[in-house]
XYZ file of C-alpha atoms in Angstrom:
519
model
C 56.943 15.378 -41.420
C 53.269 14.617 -40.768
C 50.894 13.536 -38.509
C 50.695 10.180 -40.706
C 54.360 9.840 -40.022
C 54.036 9.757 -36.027
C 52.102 6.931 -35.770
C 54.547 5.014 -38.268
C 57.699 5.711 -36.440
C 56.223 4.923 -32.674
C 54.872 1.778 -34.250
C 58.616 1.234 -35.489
C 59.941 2.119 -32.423
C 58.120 0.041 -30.093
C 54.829 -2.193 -32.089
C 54.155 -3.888 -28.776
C 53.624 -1.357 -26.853
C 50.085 -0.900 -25.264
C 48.675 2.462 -27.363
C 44.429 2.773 -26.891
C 42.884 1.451 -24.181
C 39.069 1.107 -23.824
C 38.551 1.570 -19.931
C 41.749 -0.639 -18.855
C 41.487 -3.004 -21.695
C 43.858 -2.827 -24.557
C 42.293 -2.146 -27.391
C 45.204 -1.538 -29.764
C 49.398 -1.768 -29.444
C 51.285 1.232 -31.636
C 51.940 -1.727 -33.876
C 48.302 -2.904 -34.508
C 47.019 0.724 -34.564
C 49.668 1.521 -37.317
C 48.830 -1.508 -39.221
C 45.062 -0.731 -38.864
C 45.531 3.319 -39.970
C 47.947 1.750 -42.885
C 44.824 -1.351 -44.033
C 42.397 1.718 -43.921
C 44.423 4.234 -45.782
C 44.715 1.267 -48.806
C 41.270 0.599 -48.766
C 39.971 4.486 -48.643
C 42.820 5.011 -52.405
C 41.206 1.266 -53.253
C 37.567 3.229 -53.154
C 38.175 6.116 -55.073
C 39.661 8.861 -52.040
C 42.157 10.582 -52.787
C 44.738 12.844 -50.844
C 42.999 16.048 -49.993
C 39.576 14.553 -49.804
C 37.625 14.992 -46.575
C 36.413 12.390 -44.331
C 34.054 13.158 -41.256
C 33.827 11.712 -37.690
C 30.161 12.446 -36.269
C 30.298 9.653 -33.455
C 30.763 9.645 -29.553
C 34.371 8.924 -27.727
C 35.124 5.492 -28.977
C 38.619 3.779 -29.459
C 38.244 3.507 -32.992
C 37.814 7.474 -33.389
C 42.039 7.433 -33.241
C 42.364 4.683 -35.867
C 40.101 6.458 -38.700
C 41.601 9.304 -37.987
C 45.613 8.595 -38.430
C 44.494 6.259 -40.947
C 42.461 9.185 -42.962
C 46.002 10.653 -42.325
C 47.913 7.781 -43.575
C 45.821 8.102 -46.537
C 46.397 11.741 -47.332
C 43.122 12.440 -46.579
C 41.615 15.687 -44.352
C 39.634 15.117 -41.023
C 36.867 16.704 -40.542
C 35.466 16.133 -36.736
C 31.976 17.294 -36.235
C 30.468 17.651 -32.551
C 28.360 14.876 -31.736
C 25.693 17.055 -30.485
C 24.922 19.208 -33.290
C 21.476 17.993 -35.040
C 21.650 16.271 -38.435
C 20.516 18.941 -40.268
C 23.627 20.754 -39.082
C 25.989 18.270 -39.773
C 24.358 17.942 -42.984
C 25.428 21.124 -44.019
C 28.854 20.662 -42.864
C 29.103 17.963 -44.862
C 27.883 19.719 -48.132
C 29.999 22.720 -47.095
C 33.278 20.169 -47.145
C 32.175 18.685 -49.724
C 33.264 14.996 -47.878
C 32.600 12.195 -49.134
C 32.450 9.447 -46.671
C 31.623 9.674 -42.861
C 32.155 7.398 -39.977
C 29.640 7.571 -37.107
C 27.853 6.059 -34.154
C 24.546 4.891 -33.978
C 23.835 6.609 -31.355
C 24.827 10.319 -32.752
C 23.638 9.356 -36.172
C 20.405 6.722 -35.946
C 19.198 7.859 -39.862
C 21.409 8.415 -43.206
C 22.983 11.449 -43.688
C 22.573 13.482 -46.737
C 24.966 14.639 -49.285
C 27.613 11.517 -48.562
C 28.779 8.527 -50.677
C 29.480 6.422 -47.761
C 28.801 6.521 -44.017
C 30.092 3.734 -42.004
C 28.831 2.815 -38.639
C 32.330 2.253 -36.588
C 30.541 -0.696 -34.621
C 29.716 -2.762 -37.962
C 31.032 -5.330 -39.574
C 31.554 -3.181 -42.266
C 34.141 -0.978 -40.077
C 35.556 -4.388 -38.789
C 36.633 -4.819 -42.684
C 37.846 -1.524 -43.449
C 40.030 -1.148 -40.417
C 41.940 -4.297 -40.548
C 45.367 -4.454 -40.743
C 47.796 -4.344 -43.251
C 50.850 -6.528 -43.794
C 51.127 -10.005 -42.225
C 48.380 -9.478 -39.505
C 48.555 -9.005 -35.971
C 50.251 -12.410 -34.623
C 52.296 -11.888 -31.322
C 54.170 -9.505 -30.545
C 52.626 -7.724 -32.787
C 51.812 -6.867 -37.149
C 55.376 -6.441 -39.124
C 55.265 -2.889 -39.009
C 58.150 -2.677 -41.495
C 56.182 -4.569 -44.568
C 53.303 -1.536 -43.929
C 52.817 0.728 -47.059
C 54.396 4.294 -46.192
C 52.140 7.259 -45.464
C 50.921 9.362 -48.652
C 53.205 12.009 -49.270
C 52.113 15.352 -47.859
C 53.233 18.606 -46.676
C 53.367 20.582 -43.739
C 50.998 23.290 -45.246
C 48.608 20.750 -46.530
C 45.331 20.233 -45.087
C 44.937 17.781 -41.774
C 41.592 18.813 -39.743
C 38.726 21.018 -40.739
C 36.597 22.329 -37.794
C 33.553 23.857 -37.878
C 33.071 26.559 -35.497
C 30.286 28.708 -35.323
C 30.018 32.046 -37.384
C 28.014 34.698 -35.909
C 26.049 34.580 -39.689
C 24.738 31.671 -37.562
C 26.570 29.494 -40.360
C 29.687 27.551 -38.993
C 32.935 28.075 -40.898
C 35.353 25.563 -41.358
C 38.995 26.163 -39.859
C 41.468 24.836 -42.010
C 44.073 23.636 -39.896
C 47.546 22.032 -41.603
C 50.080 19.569 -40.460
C 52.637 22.183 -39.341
C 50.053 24.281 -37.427
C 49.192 20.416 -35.243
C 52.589 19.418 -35.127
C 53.585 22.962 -33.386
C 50.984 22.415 -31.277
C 51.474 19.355 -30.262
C 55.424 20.273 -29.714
C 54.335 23.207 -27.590
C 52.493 20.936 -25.058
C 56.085 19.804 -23.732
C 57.294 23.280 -23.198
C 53.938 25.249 -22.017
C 51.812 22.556 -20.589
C 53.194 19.625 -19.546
C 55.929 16.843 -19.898
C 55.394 13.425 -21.299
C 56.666 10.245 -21.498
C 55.605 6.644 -22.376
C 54.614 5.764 -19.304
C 52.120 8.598 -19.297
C 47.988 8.059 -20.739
C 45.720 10.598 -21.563
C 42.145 10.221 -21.159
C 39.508 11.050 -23.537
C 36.432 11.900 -21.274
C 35.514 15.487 -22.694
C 34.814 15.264 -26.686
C 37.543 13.956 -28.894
C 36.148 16.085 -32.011
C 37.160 19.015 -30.131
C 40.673 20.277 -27.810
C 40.707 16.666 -26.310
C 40.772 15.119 -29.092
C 43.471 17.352 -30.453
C 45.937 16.555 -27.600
C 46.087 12.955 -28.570
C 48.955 13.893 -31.175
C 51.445 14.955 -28.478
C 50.648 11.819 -26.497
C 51.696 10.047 -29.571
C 54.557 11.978 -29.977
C 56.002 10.572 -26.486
C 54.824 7.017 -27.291
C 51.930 7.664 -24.396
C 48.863 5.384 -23.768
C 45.417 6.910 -24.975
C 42.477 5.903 -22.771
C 38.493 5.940 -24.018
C 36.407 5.452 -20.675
C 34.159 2.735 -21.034
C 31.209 4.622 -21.220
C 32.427 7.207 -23.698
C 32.043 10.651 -21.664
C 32.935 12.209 -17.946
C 31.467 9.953 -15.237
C 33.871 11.219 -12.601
C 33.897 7.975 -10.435
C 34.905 6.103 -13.562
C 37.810 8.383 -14.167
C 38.749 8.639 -10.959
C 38.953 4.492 -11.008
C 40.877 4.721 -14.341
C 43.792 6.619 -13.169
C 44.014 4.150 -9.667
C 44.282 1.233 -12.008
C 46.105 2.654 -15.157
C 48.537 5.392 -13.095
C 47.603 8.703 -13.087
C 45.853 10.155 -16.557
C 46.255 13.231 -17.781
C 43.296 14.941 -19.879
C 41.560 18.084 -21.202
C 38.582 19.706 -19.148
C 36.009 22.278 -19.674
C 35.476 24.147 -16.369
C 32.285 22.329 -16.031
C 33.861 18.820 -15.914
C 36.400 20.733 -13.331
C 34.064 21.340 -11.374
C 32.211 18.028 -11.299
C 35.568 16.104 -11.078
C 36.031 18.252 -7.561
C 32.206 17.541 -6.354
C 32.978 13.857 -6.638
C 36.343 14.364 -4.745
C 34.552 16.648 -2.042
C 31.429 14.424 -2.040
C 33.962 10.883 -1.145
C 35.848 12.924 0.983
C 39.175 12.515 -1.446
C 42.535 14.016 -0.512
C 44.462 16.170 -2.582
C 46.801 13.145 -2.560
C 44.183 10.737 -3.095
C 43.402 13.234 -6.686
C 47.286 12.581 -7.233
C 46.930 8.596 -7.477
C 44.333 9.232 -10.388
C 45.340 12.286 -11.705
C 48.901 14.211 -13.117
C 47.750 16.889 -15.298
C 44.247 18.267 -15.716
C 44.596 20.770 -18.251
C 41.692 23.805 -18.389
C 40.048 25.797 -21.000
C 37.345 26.602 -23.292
C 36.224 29.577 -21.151
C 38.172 31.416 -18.268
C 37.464 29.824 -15.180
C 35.819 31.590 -11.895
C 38.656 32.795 -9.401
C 36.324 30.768 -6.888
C 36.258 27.756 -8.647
C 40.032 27.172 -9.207
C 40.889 27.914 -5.777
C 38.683 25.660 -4.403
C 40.324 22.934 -7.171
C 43.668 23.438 -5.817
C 42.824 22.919 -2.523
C 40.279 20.140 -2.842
C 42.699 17.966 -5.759
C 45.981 20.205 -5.569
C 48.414 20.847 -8.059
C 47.179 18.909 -10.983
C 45.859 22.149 -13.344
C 47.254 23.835 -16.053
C 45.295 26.552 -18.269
C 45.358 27.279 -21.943
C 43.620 29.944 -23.877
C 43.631 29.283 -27.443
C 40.856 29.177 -30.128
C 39.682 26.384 -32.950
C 41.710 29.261 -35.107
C 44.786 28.592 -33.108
C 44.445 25.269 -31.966
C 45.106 24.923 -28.037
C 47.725 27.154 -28.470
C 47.682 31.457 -27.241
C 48.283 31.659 -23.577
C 49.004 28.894 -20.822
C 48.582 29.402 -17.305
C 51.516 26.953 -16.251
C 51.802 24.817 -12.585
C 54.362 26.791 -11.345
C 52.092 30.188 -11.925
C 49.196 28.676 -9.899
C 50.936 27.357 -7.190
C 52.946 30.407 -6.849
C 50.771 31.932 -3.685
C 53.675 34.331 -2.512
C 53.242 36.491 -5.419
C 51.709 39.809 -4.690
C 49.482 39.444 -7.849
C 48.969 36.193 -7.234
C 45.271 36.484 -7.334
C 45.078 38.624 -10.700
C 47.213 35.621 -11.827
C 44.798 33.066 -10.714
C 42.210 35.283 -12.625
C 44.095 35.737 -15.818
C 44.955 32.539 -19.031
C 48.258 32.907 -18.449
C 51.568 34.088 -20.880
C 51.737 33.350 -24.328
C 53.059 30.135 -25.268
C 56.620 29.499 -27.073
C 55.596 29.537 -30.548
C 52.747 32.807 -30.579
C 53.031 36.491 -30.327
C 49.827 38.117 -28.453
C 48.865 41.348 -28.343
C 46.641 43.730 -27.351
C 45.423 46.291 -30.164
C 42.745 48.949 -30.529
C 40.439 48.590 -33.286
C 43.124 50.422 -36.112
C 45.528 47.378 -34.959
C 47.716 49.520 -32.806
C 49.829 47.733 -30.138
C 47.895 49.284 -26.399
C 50.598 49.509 -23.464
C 50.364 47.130 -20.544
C 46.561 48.106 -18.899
C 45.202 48.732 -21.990
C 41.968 46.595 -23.292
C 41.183 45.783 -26.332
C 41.221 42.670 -28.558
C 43.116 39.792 -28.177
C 45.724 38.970 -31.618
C 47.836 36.260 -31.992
C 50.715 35.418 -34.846
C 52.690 32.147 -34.993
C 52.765 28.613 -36.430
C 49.787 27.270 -35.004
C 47.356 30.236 -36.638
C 44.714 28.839 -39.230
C 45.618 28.853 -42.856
C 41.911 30.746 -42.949
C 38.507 29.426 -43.564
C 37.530 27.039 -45.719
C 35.762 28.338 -49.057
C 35.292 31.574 -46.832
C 37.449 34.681 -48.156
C 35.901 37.300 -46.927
C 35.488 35.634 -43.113
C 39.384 34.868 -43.361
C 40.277 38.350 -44.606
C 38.389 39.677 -41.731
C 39.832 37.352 -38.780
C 43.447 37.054 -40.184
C 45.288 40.601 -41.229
C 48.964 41.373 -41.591
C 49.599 37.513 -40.335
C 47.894 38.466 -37.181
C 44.804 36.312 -36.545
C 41.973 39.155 -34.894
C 40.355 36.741 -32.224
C 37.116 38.701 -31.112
C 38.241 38.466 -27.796
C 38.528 41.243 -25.601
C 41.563 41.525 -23.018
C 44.022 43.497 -21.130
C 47.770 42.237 -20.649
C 50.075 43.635 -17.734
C 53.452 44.709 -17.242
C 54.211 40.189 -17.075
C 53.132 39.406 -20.018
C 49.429 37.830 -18.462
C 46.523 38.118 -20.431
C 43.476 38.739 -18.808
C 39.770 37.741 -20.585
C 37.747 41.122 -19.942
C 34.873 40.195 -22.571
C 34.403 39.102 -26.139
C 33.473 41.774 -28.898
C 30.853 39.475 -30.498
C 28.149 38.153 -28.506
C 29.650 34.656 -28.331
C 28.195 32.587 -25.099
C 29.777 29.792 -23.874
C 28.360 27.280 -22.119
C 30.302 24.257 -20.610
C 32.913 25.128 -22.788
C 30.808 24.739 -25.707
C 30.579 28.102 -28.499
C 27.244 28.995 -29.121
C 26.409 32.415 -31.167
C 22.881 34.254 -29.891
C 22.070 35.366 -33.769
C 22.031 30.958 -34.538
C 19.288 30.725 -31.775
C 17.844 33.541 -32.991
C 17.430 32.719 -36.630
C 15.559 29.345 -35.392
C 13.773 31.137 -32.709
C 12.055 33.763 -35.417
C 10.618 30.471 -37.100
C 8.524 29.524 -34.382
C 4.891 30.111 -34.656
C 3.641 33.447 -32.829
C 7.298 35.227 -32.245
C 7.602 38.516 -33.275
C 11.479 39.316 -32.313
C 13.771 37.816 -30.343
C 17.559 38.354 -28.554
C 19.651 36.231 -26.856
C 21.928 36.901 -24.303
C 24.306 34.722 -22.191
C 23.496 34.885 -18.481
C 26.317 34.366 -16.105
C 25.995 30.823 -14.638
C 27.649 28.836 -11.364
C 27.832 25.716 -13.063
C 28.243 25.955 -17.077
C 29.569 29.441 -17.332
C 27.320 30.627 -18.558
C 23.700 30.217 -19.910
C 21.032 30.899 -22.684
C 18.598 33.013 -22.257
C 15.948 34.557 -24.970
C 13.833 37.357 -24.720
C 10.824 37.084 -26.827
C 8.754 39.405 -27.872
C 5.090 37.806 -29.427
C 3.232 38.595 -32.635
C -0.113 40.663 -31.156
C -3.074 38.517 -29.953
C -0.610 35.065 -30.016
C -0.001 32.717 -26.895
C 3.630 31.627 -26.886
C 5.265 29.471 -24.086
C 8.206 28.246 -23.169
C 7.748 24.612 -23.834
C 6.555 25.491 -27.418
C 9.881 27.330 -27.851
C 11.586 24.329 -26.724
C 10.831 22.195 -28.895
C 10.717 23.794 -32.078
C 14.483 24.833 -30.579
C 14.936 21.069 -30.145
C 13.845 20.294 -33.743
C 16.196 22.679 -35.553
C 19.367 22.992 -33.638
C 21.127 20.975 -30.773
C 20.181 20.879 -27.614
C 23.092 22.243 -25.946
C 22.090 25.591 -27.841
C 18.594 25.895 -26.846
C 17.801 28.814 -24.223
C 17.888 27.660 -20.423
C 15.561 30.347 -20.068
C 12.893 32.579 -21.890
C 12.047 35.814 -20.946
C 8.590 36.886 -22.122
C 8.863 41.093 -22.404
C 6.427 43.890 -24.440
C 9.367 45.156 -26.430
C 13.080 44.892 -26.585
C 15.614 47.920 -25.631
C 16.602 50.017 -28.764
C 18.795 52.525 -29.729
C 18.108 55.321 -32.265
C 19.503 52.992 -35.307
C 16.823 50.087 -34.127
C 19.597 47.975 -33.129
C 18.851 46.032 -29.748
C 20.899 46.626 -26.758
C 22.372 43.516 -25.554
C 24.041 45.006 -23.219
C 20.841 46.439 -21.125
C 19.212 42.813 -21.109
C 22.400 41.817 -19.683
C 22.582 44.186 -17.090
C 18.659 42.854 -16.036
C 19.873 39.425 -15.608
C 22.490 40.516 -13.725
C 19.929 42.813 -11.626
C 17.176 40.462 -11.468
């Protein structure tokens, strides 16, 4: 079974059926959408792809992104979906790192050609229009005969389905190669640790679809659900909030940050927790732990609509889940450690806590977080020595740092690389720093994350200038701006004589953390 395969028997099972919407519009049945993925599929074998090949998606929310991907699917082919705000130069080497051949963007996200492909394909041209038609007879009423499509290329369940880049701390992304068994568990876990679907259900794509949201469109599929692309592409909470009044209420995947604005707009229109319950049914968490503050204040502004999952682009969605019935369970004496942990592990994972020799630590004990199970990477893509290091007796070593009690609840303590995030984005300090040495008049450089109300956390670079040079913030800025995306740039620059050492010259991250945190 694949992720092809999905799409062909919901399309079989009911081709009239409204499947992507764009706003409230429908842009596609499960018939049309199937016939679409199965047109593509012929055309990408017609060109030269073959199965195995990779395709990449650099472009914004848009209904289409679902169509080229199940129809990369249909055609055998591997997905790779790249973050639409990384600069071109590092999508570039993405793209020569997967060696893929054709990508489909927006003009927007991409407004020059991309080096290193064969192809790339604006999805709003007329050159998309042709390569996504249907197959078969068409798409007269009630819909294409999905029974005349081609079948899906034969695959299996340890082949190759979605390649993400995630950032190494060599300040060089690696590229998690995920299969068709390790999305299919996933997306079969969703029913059993997150949340029940069925086809009268929609999800909403509002936070990006190249990442976790994006993911959880294959167990919407799975229950025949609707999948809904906001008109404008992104999180405008009014828009959303309008969405789910009109459409019934949508259920989607949030980084704290869009949490948190989702709750402003409720507080700031005076919206009841039953008002949040016309628009919303499930708003699931994740990407960083959220503030104890914060999702108490959710709860009682929108009530119970939240569900949290800890997982990693290594284990897709899929470690921990902090189910409804944990949050709303206010009688329990730990209720608020609960409230402050990510939850049990889900179905199909083992997690545990080990010391650094891979020893199990008791209940109490910190140390880093592992995970085993179906939904763990098949490693890194050409990276051997990255996946020797991260995955070790079939347990995948996450670099996260955490203590689990006597329950079974993991709690996030810290991470054992210097990872910040920042509205639920990854970003690694040595990237920043690499860039950062390149500018005119720096002499060193480290950056920190700096605890922050409203992303999380923040960026923040202490620079140290070459004698007798004048180096400012704004200069930093932009040479940031010209090298890596903008989400990654420092919020702030700290301008200091020397940075803290220890006796091996290695700088001590942890004492310019410790003056944020005093100053």
């Amino acid at each position: 079974m694949t992720l092809a395969q999905l799409l062909a028997r919901q399309a079989r099972a009911a081709p009239g059926r409204a499947a992507i919407l764009e706003g409230a519009q429908v842009h596609a049945t499960h018939g049309q959408w199937a016939a679409r993925a199965a047109g593509f599929a012929r055309r990408l074998h017609d060109a030269g792809l073959r199965p195995g090949d990779r395709l990449v998606l650099f472009m914004r929310n848009h209904p289409r992104y679902l169509e080229v991907m199940w129809g990369a699917w249909w055609a055998g082919l591997a997905v790779v979906p790249v973050n639409a705000k990384l600069h071109g130069s590092e999508v570039e080497w993405i793209i020569g790192n997967a060696e893929a051949r054709w990508a489909f963007v927006t003009r927007d996200v991409a407004p020059q050609p991309l080096a290193g492909l064969e192809r790339q394909i604006d999805i709003e041209s007329a050159e998309a229009d042709a390569l996504l038609a249907p197959a078969g007879d068409g798409e007269g009423a009630p819909g294409p005969d999905v029974a005349s499509l081609p079948p899906p290329a034969e695959r299996g369940p340890d082949d190759l389905a979605w390649l993400f880049y995630t950032s190494g701390t060599t300040g060089r992304p690696k590229g998690v190669m995920l299969t068709h068994r390790n999305l299919m568990t996933m997306g079969l876990t969703y029913f059993v640790d997150v949340d029940p679907v069925d086809a009268g259900d929609a999800i909403v794509y509002g936070a990006p679809m190249s990442h976790g949201c994006g993911i959880y469109a294959i167990p919407h599929l799975m229950a025949g659900a609707r999948h809904v692309v906001p008109a404008s592409g992104g999180v405008d909470p009014a828009e959303l909030f309008a969405l789910g009044r009109e459409l019934g209420p949508l259920s989607t995947f949030a980084a704290p940050t869009i949490v948190k604005r989702l709750v402003e707009h409720a507080v700031g229109h005076g919206l009841t927790p039953e008002d949040a319950a016309r628009s919303f049914k499930t708003i699931v968490y994740g990407g960083a732990p959220m503030y104890l503050a914060d999702i108490q204040r959710a709860l009682a502004v929108m009530g119970p609509r939240f569900v949290q999952i800890y997982g990693q682009g290594e284990t897709p969605m899929v470690g921990t889940a902090l189910a409804r019935r944990h949050l709303a369970d206010a009688a329990h004496p730990r209720h608020l450690e609960r409230l402050a942990s990510v939850g049990v592990a889900q179905t199909p994972v083992e997690v545990r806590v080990a010391d650094a020799e891979g020893r199990t630590l008791p209940p109490g004990g910190v140390g880093e977080v592992l995970v085993r199970g179906d939904t763990v990477m098949a490693g890194y893509w050409r990276n051997p020595e990255a996946t020797a290091a991260a995955l070790r007796d079939g347990w995948l070593w996450t670099g996260d740092i955490g203590v689990l009690d006597a329950d079974g609840f993991l709690t996030l303590k810290d991470r054992s690389k210097d990872l910040v995030i920042s509205g639920g984005s990854n970003i690694y300090p040595r990237e920043v720093e690499e860039v950062l040495l390149t500018a005119p008049g720096v002499a060193e450089v480290a950056v920190v994350g700096a605890p922050d109300a409203e992303w999380g956390e923040v960026v923040v670079a202490f620079v140290v200038a070459q004698p007798g040079a004048n180096v400012d913030a704004a200069a930093l800025d932009t040479h940031c701006l010209a090298h890596i995306a903008r989400f990654k740039r420092p919020k702030r620059y700290e301008f200091v004589a020397a940075l803290p050492k220890n006796n091996y010259g290695k700088v001590l991250k942890t004492e310019l953390r410790a003056r944020l945190r005093g100053g």
